[in-house]
PDB file of C-alpha atoms in Angstrom:
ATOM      1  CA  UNK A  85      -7.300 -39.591  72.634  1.00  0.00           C
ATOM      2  CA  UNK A  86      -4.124 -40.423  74.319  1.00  0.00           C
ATOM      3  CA  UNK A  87      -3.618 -42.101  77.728  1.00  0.00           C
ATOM      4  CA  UNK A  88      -5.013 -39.560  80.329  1.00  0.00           C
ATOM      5  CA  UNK A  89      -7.927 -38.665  78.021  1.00  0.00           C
ATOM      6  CA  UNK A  90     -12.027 -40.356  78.587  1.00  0.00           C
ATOM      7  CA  UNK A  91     -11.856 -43.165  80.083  1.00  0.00           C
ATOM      8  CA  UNK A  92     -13.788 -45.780  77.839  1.00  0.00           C
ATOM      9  CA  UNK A  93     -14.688 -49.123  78.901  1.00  0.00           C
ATOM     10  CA  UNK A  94     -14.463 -51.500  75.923  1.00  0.00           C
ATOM     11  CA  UNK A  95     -18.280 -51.401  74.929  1.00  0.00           C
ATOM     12  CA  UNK A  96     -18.527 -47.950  75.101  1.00  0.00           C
ATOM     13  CA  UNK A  97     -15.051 -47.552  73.117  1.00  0.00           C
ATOM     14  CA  UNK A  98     -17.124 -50.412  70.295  1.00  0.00           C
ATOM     15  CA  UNK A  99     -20.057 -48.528  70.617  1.00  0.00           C
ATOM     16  CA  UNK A 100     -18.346 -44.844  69.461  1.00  0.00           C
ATOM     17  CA  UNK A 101     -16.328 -46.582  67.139  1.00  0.00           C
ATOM     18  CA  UNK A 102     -19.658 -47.728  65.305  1.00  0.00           C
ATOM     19  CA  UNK A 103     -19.677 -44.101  64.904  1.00  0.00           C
ATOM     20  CA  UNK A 104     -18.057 -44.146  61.802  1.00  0.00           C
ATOM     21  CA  UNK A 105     -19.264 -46.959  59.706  1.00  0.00           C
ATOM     22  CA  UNK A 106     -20.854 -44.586  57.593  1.00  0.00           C
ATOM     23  CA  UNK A 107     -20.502 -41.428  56.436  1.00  0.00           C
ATOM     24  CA  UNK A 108     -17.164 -42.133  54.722  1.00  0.00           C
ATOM     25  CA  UNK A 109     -17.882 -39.007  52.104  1.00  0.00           C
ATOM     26  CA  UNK A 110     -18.540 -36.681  54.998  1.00  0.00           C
ATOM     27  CA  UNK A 111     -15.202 -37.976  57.236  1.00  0.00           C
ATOM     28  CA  UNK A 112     -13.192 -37.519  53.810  1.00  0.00           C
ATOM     29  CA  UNK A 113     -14.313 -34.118  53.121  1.00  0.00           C
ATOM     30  CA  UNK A 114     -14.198 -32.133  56.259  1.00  0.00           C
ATOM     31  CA  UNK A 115     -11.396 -34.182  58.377  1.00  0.00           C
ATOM     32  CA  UNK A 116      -8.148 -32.754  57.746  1.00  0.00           C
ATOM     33  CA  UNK A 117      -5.073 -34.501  56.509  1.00  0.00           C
ATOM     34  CA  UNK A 118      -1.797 -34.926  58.272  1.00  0.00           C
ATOM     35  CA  UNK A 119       1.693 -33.252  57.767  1.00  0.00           C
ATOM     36  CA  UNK A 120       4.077 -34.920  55.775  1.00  0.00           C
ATOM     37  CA  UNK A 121       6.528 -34.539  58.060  1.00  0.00           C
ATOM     38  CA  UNK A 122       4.800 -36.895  60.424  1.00  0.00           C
ATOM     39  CA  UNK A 123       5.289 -39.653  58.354  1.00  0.00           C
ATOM     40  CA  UNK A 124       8.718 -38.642  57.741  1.00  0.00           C
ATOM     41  CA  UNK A 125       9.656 -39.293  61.130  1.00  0.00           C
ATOM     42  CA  UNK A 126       7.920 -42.383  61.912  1.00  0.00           C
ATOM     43  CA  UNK A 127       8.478 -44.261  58.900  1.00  0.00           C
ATOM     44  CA  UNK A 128      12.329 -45.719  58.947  1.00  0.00           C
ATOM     45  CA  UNK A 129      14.044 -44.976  55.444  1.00  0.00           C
ATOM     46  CA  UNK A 130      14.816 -48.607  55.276  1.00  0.00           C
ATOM     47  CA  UNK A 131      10.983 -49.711  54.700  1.00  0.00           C
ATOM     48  CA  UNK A 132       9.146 -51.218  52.144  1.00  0.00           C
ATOM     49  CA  UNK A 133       5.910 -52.165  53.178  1.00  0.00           C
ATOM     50  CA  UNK A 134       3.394 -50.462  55.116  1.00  0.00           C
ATOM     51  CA  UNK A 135       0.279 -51.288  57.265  1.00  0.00           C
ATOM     52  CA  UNK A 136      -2.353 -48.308  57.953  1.00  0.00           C
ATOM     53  CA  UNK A 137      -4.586 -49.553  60.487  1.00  0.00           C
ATOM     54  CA  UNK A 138      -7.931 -47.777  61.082  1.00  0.00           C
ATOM     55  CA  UNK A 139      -7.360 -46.187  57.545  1.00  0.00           C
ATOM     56  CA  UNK A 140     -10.665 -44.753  56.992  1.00  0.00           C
ATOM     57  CA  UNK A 141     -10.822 -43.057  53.897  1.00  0.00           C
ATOM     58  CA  UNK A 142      -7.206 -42.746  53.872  1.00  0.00           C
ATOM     59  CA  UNK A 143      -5.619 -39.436  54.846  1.00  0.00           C
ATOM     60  CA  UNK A 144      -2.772 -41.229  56.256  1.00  0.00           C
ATOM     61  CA  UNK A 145      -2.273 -43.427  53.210  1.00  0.00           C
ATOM     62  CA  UNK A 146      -1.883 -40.628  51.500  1.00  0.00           C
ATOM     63  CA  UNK A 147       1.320 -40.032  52.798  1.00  0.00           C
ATOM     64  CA  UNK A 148       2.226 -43.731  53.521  1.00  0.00           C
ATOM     65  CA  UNK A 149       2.248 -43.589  49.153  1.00  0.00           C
ATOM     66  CA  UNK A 150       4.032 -40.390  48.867  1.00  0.00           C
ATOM     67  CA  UNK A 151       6.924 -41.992  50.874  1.00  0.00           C
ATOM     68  CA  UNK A 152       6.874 -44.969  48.031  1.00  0.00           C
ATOM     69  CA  UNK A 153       6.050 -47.844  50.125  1.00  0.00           C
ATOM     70  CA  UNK A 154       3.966 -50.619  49.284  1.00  0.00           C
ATOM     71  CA  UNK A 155       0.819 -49.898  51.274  1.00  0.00           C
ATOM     72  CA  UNK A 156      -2.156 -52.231  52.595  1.00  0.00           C
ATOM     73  CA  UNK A 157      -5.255 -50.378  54.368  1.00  0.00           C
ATOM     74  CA  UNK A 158      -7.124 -52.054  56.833  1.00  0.00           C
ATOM     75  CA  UNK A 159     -10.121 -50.746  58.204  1.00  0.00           C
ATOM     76  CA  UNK A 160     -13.891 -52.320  59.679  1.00  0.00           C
ATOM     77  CA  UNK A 161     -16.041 -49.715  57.417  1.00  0.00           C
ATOM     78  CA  UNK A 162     -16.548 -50.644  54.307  1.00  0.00           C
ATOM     79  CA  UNK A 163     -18.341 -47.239  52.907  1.00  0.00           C
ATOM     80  CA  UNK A 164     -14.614 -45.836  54.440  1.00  0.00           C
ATOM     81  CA  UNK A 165     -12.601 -48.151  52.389  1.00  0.00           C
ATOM     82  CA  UNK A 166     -14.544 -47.333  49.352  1.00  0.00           C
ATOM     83  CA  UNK A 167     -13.167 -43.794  49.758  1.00  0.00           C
ATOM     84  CA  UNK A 168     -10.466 -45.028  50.104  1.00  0.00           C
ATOM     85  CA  UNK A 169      -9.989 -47.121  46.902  1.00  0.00           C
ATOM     86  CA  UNK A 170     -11.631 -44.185  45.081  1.00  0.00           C
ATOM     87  CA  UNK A 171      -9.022 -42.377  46.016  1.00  0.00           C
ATOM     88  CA  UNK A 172      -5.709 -44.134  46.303  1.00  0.00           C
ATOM     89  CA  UNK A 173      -6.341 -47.030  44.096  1.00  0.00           C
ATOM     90  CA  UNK A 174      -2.288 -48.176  44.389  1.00  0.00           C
ATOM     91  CA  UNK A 175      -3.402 -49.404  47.950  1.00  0.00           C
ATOM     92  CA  UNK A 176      -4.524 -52.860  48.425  1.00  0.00           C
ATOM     93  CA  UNK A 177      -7.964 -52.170  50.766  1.00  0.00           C
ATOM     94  CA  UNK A 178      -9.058 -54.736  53.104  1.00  0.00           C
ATOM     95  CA  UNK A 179     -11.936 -55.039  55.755  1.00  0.00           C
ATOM     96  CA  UNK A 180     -10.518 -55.895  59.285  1.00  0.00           C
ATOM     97  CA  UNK A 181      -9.301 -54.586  62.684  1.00  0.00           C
ATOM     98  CA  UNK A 182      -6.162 -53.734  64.449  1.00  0.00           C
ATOM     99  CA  UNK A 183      -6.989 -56.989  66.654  1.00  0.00           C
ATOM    100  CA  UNK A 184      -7.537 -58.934  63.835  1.00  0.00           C
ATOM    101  CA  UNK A 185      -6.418 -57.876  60.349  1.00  0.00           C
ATOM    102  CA  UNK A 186      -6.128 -61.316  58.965  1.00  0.00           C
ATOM    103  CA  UNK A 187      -2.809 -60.811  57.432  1.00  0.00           C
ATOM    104  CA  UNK A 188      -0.201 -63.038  57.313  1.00  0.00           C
ATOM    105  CA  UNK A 189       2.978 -63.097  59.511  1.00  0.00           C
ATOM    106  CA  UNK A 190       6.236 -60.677  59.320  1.00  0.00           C
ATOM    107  CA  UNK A 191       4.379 -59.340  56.310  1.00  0.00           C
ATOM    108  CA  UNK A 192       5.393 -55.718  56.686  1.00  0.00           C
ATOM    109  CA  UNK A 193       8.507 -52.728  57.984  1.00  0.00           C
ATOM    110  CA  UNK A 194       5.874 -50.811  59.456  1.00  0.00           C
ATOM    111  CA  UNK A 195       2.676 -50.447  61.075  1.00  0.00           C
ATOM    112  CA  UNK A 196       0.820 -47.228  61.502  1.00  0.00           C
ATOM    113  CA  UNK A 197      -2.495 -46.147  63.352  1.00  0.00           C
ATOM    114  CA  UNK A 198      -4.002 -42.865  62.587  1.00  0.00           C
ATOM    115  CA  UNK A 199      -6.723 -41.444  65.107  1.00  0.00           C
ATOM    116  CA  UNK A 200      -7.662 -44.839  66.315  1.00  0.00           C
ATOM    117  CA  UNK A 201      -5.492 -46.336  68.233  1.00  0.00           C
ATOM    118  CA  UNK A 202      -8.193 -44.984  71.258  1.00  0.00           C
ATOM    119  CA  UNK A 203     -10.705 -47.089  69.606  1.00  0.00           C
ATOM    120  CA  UNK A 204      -8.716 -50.103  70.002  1.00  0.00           C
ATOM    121  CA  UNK A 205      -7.886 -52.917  72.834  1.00  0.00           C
ATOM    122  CA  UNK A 206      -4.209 -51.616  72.776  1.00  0.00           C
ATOM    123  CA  UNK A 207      -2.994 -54.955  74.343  1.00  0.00           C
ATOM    124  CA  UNK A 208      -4.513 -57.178  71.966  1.00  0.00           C
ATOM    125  CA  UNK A 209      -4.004 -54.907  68.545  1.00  0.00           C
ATOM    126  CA  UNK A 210      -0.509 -54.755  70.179  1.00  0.00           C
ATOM    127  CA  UNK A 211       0.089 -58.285  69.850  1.00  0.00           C
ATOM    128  CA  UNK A 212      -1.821 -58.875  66.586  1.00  0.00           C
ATOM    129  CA  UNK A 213       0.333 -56.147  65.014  1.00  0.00           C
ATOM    130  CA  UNK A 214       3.482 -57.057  66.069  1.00  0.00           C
ATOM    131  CA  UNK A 215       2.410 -60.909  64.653  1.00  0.00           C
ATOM    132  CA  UNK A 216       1.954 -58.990  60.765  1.00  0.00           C
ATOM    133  CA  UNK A 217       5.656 -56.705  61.614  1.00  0.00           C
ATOM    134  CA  UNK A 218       8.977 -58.433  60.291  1.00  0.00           C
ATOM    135  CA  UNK A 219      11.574 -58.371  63.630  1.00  0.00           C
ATOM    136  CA  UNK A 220      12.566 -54.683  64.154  1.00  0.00           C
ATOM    137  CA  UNK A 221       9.480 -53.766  62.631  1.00  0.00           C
ATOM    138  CA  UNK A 222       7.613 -50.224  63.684  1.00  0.00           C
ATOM    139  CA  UNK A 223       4.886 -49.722  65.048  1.00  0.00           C
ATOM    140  CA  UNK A 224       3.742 -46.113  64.513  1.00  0.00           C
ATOM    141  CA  UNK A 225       0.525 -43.983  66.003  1.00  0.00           C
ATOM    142  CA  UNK A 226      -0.339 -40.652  64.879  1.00  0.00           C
ATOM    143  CA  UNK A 227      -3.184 -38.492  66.537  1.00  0.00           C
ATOM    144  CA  UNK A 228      -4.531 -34.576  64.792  1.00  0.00           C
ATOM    145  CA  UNK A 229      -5.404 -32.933  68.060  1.00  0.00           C
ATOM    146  CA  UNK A 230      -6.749 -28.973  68.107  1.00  0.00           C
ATOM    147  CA  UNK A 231      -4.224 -26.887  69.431  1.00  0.00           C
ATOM    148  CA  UNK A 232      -6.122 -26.273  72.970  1.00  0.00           C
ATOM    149  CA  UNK A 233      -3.417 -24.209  73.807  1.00  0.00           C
ATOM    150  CA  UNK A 234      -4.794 -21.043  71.535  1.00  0.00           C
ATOM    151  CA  UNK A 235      -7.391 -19.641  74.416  1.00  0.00           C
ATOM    152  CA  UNK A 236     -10.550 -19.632  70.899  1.00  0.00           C
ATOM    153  CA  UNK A 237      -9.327 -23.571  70.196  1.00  0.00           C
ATOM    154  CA  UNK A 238      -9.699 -24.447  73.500  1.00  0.00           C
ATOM    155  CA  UNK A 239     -13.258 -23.185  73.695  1.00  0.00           C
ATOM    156  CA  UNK A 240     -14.092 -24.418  70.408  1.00  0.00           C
ATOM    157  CA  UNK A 241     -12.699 -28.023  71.442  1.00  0.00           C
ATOM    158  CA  UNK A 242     -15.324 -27.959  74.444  1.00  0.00           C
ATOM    159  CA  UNK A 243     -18.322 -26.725  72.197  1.00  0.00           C
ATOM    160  CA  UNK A 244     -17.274 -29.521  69.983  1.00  0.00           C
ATOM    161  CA  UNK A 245     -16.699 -31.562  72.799  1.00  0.00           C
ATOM    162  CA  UNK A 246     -13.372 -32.694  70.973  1.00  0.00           C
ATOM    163  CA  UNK A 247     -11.970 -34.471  73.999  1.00  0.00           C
ATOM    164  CA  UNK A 248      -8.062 -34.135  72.773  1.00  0.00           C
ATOM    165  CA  UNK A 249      -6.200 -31.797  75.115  1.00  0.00           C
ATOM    166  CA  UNK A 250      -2.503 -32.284  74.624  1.00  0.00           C
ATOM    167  CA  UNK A 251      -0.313 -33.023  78.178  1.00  0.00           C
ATOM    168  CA  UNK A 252       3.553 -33.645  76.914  1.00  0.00           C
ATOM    169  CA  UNK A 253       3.667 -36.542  79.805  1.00  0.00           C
ATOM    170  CA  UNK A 254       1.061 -38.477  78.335  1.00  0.00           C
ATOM    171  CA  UNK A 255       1.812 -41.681  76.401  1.00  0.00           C
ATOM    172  CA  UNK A 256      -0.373 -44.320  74.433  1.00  0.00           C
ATOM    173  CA  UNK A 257      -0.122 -47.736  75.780  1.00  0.00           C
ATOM    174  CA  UNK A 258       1.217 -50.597  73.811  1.00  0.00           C
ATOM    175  CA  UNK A 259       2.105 -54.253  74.567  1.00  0.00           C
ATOM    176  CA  UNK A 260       5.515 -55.891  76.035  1.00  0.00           C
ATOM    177  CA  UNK A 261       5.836 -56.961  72.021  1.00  0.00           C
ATOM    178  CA  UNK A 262       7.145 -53.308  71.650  1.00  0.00           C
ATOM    179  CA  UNK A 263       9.910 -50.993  72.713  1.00  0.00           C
ATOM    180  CA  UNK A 264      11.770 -47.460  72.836  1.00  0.00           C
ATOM    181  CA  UNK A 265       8.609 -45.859  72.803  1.00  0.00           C
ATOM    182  CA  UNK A 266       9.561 -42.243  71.846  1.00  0.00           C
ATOM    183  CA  UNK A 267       7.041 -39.027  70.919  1.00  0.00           C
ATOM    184  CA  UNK A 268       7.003 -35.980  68.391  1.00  0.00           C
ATOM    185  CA  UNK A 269       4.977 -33.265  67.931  1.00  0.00           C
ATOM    186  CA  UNK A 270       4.373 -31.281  64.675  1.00  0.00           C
ATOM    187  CA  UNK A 271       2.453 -27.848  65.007  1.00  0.00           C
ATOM    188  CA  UNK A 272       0.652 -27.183  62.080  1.00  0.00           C
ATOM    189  CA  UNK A 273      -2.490 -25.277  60.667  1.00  0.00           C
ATOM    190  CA  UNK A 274      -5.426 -26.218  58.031  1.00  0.00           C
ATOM    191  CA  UNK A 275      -7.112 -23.332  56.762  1.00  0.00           C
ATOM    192  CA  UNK A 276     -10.658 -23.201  57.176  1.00  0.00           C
ATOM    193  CA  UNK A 277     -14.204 -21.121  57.225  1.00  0.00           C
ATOM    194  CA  UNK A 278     -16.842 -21.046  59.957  1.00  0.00           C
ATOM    195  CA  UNK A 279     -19.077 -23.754  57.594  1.00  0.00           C
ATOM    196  CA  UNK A 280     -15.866 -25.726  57.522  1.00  0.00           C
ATOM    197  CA  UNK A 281     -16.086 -26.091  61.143  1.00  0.00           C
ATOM    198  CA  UNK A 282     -19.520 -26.720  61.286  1.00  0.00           C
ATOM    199  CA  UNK A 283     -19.165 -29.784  58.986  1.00  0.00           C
ATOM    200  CA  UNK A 284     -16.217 -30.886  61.308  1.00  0.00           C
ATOM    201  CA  UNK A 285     -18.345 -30.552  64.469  1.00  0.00           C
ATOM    202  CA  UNK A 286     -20.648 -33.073  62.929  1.00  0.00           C
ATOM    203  CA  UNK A 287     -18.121 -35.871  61.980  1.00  0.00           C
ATOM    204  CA  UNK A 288     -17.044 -35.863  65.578  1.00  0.00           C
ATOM    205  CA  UNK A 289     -18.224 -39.165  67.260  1.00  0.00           C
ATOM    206  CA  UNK A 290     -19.965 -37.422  69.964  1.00  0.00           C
ATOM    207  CA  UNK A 291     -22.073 -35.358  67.894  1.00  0.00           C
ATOM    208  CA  UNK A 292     -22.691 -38.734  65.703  1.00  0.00           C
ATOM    209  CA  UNK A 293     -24.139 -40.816  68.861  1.00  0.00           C
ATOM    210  CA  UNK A 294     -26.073 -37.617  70.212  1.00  0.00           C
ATOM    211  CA  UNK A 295     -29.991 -36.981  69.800  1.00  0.00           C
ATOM    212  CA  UNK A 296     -31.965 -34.413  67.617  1.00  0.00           C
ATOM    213  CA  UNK A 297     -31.776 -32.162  70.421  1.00  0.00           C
ATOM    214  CA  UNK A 298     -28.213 -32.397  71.751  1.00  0.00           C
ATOM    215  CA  UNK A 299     -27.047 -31.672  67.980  1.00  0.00           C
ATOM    216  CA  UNK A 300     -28.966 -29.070  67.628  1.00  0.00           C
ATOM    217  CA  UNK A 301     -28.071 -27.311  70.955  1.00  0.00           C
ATOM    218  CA  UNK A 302     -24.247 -27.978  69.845  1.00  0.00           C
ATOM    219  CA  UNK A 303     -24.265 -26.873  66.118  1.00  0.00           C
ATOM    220  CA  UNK A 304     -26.568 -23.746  67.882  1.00  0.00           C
ATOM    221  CA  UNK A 305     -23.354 -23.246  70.132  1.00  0.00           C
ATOM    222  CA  UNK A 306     -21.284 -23.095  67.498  1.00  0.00           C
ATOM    223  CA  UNK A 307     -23.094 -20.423  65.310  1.00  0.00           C
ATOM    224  CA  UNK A 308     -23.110 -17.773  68.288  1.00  0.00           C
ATOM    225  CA  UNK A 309     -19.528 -18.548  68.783  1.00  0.00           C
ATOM    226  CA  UNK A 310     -17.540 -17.954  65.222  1.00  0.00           C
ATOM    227  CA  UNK A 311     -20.211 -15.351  64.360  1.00  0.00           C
ATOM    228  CA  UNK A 312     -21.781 -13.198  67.045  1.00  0.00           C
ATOM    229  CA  UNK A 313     -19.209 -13.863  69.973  1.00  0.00           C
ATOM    230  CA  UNK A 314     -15.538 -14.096  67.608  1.00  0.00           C
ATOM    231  CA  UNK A 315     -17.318 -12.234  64.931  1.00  0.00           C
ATOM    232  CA  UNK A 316     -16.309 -14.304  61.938  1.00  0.00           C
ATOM    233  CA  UNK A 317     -18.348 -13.605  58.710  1.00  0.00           C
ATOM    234  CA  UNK A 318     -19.671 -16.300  56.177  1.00  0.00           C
ATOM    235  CA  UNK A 319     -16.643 -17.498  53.731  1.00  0.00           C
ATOM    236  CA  UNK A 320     -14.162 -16.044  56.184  1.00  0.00           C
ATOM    237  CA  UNK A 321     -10.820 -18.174  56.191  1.00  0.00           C
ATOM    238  CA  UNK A 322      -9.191 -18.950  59.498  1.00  0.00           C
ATOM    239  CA  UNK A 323      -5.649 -20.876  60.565  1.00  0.00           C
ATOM    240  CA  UNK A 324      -7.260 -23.882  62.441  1.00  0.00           C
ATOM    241  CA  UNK A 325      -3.965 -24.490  64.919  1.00  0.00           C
ATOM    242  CA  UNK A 326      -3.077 -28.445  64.838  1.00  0.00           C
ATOM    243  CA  UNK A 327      -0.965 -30.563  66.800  1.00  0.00           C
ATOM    244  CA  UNK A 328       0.115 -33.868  65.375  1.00  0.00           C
ATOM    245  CA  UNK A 329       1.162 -36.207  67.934  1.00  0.00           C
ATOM    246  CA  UNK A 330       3.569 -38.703  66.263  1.00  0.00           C
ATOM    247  CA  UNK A 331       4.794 -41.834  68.399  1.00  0.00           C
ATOM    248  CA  UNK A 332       6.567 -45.030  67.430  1.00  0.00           C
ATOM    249  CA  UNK A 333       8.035 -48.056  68.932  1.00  0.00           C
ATOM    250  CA  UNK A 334      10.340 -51.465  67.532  1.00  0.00           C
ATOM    251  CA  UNK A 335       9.061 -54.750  67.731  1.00  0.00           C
ATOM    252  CA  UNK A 336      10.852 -56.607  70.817  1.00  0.00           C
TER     253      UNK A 336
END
């Protein structure tokens, strides 16, 4: 997720990222949002317009809005983006990549990624974006992470096969065009049920690329875990424990 995580070679990183072409009603309805508090500290009071990268179906445009900027959503999928216009019509939606979104220059205050910034060639999206920032410009990137820290996350994460384990020395890499790279962390919890995480299991990219078999063995996993090993009962709601990992940098 962050620097230190899988180590993806760039057609492997294209070929997960694929992933999530489709499925843009599924990746709305069980992925959670973020805090509001994370876009609070990344976005600089002084902004006007906004950039959300890797938008998806929007669940950081949401608060991009609430912070009453201006907002353009760029994304590859277009069955994401129509989620996305279904449900934040005040964004302008438009099909293209963090290394090539095909906007014009100094168009924008700020910049943000949400939970794709691993999908991307962080040297060239680092250039392209700081192209589209205005001089002191931010760049921001946001990651959800399960709190692996909580001993039944962390074994959930690995039946999942989530991948994000938080290390506090970890940092994402960005270009020279950026600098005074500086992380925060909000702690955080979505309330959910056992089908809930079912549902989330399957929007995970790993679980999207895997065989018949392979999903079955993981969403079999998961059933003896919430209900026969934790004990969980149909309907039950649980405190899912979050980290969001907030990070941003100025344009050089």
């Amino acid at each position: 997720m962050v620097r230190g995580g899988p180590k993806l070679d760039h057609g492997r990183r294209r070929e997960l990222g694929q992933s999530f072409q489709d499925g843009g009603k599924h990746y709305e309805k069980v992925r959670p949002g973020y805090p509001a508090e994370s876009a609070r500290w990344l976005v600089p009071a002084c902004a006007h317009d906004a950039l959300d990268v890797g938008a998806g179906t929007g669940k950081f445009t949401d608060l991009l809005l609430a912070l009453g900027l201006s907002v353009t959503a760029v994304d590859p999928s277009a069955d994401m983006l129509a989620q996305l216009s279904a449900q934040y019509p005040a964004a302008a939606a438009l099909r293209g990549t963090a290394e090539a979104t095909g906007l014009d220059d100094a168009s924008f205050d700020v910049v943000s990624v949400a939970q794709a910034w691993h999908w991307c060639d962080a040297l060239a999206a680092s250039t392209e974006l700081a192209r589209v920032l205005r001089p002191q410009g931010t760049l921001g990137l946001v990651w959800n992470q399960l709190d692996t820290s909580v001993p039944w996350v962390h074994r959930l994460s690995r039946i999942m096969h989530a991948g994000d384990v938080y290390k506090p020395g970890q940092r994402p890499l960005v270009g020279p065009e950026f600098e005074g790279l500086e992380g925060h962390v909000t702690r955080w919890q979505d309330p959910v049920t056992p089908a809930d995480l079912m549902e989330l299991a399957k929007s995970r990219s790993y679980y999207l690329q895997a065989n018949e078999q392979t999903r079955a063995k993981v969403l079999a996993n998961l059933t003896w875990y919430l209900h026969e090993h934790l004990g969980h009962a149909e309907g039950q709601e649980l405190s899912l424990p979050y980290l969001t990992l907030s990070w941003r940098a100025v344009r050089a």
